[in-house]
Short mmCIF file of N, CA, C and O in Angstrom, two decimals:
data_model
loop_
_atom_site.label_atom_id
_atom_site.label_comp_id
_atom_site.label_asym_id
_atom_site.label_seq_id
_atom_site.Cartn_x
_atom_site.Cartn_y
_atom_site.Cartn_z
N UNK A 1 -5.90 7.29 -12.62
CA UNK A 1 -6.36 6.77 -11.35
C UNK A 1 -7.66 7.49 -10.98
O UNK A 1 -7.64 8.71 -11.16
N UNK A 2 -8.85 6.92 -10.46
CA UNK A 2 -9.60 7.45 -9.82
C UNK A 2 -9.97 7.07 -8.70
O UNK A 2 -9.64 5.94 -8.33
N UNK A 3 -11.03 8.22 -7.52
CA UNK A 3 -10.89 8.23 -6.63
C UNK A 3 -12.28 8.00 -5.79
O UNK A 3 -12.89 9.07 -5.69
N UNK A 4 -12.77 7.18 -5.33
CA UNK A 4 -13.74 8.03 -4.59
C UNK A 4 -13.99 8.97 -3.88
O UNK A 4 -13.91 8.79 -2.67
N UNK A 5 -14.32 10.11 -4.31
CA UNK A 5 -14.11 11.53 -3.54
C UNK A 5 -15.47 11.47 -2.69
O UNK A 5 -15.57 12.33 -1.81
N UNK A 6 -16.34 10.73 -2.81
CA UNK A 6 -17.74 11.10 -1.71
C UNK A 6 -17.51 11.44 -0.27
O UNK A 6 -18.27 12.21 0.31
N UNK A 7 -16.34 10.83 0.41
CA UNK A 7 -15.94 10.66 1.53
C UNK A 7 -14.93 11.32 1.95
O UNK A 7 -14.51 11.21 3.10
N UNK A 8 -14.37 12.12 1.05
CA UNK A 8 -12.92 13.22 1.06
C UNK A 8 -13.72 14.31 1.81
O UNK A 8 -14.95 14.34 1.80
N UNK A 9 -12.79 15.39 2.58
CA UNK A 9 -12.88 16.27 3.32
C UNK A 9 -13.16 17.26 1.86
O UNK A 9 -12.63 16.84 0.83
N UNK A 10 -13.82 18.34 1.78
CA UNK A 10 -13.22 18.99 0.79
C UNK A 10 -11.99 19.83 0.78
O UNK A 10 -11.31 19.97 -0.24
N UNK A 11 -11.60 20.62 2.37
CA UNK A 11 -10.64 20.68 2.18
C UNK A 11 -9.07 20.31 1.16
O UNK A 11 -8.24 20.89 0.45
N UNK A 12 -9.46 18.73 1.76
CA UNK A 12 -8.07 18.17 1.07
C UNK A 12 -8.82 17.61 -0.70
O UNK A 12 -8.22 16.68 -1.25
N UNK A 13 -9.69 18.04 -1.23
CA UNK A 13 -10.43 18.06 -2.40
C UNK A 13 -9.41 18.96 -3.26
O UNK A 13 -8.64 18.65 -4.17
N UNK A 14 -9.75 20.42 -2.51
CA UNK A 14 -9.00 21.67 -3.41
C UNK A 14 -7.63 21.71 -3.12
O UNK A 14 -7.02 22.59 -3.73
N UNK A 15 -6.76 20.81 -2.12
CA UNK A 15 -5.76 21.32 -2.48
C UNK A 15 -5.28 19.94 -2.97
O UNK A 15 -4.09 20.15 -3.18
N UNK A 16 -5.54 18.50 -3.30
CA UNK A 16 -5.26 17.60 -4.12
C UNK A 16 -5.35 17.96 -5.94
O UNK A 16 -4.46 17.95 -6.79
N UNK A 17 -6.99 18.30 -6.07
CA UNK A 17 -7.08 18.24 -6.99
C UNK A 17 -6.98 19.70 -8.07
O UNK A 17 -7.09 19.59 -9.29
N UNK A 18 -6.80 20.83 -7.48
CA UNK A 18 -7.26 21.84 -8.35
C UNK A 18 -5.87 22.35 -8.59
O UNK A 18 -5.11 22.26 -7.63
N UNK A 19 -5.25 23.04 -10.02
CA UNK A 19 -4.27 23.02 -9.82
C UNK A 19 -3.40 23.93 -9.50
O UNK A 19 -2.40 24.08 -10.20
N UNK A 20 -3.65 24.76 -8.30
CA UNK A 20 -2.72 25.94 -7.39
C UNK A 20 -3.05 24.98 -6.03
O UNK A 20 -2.68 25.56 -5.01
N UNK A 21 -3.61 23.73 -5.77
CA UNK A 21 -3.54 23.08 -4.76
C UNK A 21 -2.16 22.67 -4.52
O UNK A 21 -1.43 22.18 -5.38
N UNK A 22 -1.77 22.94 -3.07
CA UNK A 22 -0.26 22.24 -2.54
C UNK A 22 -0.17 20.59 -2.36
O UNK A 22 0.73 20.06 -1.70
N UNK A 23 -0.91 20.07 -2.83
CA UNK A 23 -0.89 18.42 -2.98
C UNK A 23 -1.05 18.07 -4.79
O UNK A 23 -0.88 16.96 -5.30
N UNK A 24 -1.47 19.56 -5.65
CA UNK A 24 -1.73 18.85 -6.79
C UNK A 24 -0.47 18.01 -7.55
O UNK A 24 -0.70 17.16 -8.41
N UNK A 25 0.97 18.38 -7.08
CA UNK A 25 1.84 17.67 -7.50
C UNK A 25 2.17 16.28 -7.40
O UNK A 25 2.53 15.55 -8.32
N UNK A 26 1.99 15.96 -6.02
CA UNK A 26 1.16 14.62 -6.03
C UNK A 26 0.24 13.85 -6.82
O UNK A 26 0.38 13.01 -7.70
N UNK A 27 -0.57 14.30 -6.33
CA UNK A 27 -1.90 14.12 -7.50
C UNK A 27 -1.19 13.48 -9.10
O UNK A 27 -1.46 12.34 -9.46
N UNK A 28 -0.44 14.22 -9.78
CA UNK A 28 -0.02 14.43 -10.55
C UNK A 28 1.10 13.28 -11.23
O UNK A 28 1.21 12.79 -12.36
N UNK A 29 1.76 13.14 -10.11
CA UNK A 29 2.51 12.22 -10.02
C UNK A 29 1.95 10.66 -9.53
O UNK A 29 2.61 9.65 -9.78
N UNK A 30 0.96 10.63 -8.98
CA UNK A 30 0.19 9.81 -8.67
C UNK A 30 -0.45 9.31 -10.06
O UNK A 30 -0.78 8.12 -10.00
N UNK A 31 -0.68 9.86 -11.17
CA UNK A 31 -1.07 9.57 -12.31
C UNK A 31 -0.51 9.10 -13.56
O UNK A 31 -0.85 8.74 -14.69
N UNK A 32 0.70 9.30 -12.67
CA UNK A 32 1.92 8.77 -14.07
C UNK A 32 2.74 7.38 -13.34
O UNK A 32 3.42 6.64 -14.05
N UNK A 33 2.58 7.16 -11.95
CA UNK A 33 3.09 6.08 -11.73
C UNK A 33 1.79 4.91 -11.08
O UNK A 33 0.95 5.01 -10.19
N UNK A 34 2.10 4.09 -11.83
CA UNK A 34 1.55 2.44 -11.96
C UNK A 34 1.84 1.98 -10.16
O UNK A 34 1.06 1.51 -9.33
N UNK A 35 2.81 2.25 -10.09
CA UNK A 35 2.98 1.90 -8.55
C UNK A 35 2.33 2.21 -7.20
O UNK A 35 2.22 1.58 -6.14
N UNK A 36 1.93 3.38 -7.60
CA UNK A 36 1.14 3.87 -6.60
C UNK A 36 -0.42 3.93 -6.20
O UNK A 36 -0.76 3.97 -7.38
N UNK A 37 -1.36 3.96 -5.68
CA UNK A 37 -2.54 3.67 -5.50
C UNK A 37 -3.00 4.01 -4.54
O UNK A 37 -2.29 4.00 -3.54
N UNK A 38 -4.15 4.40 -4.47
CA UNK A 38 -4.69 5.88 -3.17
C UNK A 38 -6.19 5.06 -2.60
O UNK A 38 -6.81 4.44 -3.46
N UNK A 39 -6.59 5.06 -1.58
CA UNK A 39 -7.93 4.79 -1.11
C UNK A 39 -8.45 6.01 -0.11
O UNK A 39 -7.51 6.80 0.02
N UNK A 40 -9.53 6.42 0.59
CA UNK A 40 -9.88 7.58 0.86
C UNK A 40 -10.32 6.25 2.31
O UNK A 40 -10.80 5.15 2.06
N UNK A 41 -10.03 6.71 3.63
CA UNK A 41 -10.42 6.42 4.84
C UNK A 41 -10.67 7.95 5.57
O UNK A 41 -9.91 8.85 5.21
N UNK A 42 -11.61 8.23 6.50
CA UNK A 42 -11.71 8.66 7.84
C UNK A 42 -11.85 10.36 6.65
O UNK A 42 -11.80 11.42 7.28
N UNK A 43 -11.97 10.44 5.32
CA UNK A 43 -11.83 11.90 4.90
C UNK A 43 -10.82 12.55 4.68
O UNK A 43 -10.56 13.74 4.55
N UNK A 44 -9.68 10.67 4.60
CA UNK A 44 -8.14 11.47 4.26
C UNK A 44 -7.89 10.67 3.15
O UNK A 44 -8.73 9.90 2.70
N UNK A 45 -6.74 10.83 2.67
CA UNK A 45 -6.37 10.14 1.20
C UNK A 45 -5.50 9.30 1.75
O UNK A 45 -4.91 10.02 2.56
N UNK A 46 -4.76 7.60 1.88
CA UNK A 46 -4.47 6.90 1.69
C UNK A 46 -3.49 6.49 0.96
O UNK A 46 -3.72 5.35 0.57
N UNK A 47 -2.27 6.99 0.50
CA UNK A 47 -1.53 6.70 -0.22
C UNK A 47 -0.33 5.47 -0.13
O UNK A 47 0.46 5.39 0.81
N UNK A 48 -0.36 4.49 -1.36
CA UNK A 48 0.45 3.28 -1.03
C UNK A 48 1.22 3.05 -2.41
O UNK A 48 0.86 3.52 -3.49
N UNK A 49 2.39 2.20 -2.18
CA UNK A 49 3.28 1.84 -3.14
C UNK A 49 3.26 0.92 -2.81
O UNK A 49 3.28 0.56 -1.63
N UNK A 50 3.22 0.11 -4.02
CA UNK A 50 2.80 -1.35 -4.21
C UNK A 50 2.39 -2.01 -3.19
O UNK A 50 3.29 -2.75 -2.79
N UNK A 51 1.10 -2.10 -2.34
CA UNK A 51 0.37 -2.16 -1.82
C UNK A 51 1.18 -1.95 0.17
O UNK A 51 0.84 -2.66 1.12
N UNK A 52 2.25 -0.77 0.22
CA UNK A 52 2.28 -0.69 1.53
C UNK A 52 2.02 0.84 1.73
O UNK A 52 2.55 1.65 0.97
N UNK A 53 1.41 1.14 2.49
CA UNK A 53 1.28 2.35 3.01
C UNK A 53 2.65 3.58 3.04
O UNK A 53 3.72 3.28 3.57
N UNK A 54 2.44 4.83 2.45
CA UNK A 54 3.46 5.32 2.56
C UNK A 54 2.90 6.89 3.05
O UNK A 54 3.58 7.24 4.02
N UNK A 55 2.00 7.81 2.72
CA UNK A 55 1.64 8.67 3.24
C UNK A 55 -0.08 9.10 3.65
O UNK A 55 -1.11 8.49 3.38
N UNK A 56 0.08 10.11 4.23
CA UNK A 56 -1.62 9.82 4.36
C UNK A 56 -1.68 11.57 4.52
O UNK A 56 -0.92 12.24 5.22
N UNK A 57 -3.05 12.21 3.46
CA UNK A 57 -2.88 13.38 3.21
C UNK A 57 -4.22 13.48 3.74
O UNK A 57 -5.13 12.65 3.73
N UNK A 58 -4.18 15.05 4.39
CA UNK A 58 -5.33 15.62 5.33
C UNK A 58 -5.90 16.69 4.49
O UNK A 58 -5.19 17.16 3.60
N UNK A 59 -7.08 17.13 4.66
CA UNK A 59 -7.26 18.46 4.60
C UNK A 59 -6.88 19.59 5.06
O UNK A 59 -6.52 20.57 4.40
N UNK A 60 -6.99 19.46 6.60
CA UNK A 60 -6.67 20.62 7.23
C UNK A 60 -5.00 20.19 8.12
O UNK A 60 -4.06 20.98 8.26
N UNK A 61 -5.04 18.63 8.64
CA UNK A 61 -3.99 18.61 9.49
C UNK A 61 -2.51 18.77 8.45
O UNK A 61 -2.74 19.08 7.28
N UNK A 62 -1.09 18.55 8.84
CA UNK A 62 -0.23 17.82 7.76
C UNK A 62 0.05 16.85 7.51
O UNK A 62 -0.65 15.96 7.99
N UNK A 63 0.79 16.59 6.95
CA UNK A 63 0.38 15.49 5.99
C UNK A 63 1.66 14.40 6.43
O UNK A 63 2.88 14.56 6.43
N UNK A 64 0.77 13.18 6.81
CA UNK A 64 1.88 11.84 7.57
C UNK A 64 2.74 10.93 6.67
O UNK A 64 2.27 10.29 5.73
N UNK A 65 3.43 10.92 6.86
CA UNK A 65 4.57 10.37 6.64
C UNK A 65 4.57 8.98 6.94
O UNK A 65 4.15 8.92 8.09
N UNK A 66 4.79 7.94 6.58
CA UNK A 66 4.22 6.51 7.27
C UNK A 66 5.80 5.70 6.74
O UNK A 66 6.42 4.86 7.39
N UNK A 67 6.12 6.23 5.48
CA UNK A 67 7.22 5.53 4.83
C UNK A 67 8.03 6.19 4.15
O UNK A 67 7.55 7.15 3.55
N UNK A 68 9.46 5.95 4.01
CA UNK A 68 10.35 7.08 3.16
C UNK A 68 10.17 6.27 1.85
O UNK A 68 10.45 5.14 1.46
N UNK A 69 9.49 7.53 1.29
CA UNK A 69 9.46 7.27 -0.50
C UNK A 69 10.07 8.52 -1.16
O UNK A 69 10.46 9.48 -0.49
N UNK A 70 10.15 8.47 -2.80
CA UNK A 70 10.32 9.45 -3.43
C UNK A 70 9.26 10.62 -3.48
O UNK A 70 9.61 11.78 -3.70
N UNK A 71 8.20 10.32 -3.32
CA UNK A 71 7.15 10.95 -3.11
C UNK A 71 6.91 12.15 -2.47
O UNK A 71 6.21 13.09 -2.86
N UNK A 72 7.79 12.00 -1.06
CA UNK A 72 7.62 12.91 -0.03
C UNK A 72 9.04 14.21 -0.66
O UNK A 72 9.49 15.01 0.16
N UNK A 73 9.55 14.21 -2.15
CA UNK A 73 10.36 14.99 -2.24
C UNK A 73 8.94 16.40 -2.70
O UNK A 73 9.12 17.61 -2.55
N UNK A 74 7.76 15.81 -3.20
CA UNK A 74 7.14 17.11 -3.55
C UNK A 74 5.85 17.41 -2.56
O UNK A 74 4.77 17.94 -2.85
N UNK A 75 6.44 16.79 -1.00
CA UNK A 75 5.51 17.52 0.26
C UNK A 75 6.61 18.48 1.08
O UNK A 75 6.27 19.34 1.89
N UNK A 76 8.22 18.14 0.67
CA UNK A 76 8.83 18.94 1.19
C UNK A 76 8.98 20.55 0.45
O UNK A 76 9.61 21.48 0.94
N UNK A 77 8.41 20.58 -0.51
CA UNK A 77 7.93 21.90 -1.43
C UNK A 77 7.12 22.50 -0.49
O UNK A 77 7.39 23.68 -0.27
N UNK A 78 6.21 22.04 0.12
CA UNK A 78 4.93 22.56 0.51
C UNK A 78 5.42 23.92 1.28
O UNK A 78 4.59 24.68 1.78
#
């Protein structure tokens, strides 16, 4: 999957993408499933399963919850 990062906070840059980031598991998992698909609004990440909205990841704020997925088992790590 790729991303347009021009518009990402960097904040939520290093902890999506680098890997001691607390979102890189995401990330991660975001790359092995077909289902999922990310767009970048407002400097946040966008996250959807099969095209409905399910979380939305910040840089600095935490991270929203929009829909119960499997997903949110590796933000409750955080």
């Amino acid at each position: 999957m790729t991303i347009d990062t021009t518009n990402m906070c960097s904040h939520l840059q290093k902890k999506l993408f680098e890997p001691e980031g607390v979102y890189y598991p995401i990330w991660q998992a975001m790359q092995d499933d077909e289902t999922l698909t990310a767009v970048v609004r407002s400097r946040q990440l966008h996250i959807y399963r099969n095209g409905k909205k399910i979380l939305v990841l910040a840089g600095k704020a935490q991270p929203k919850i929009i829909r119960e997925d499997k997903i949110q088992e590796l933000i409750t790590r955080l």
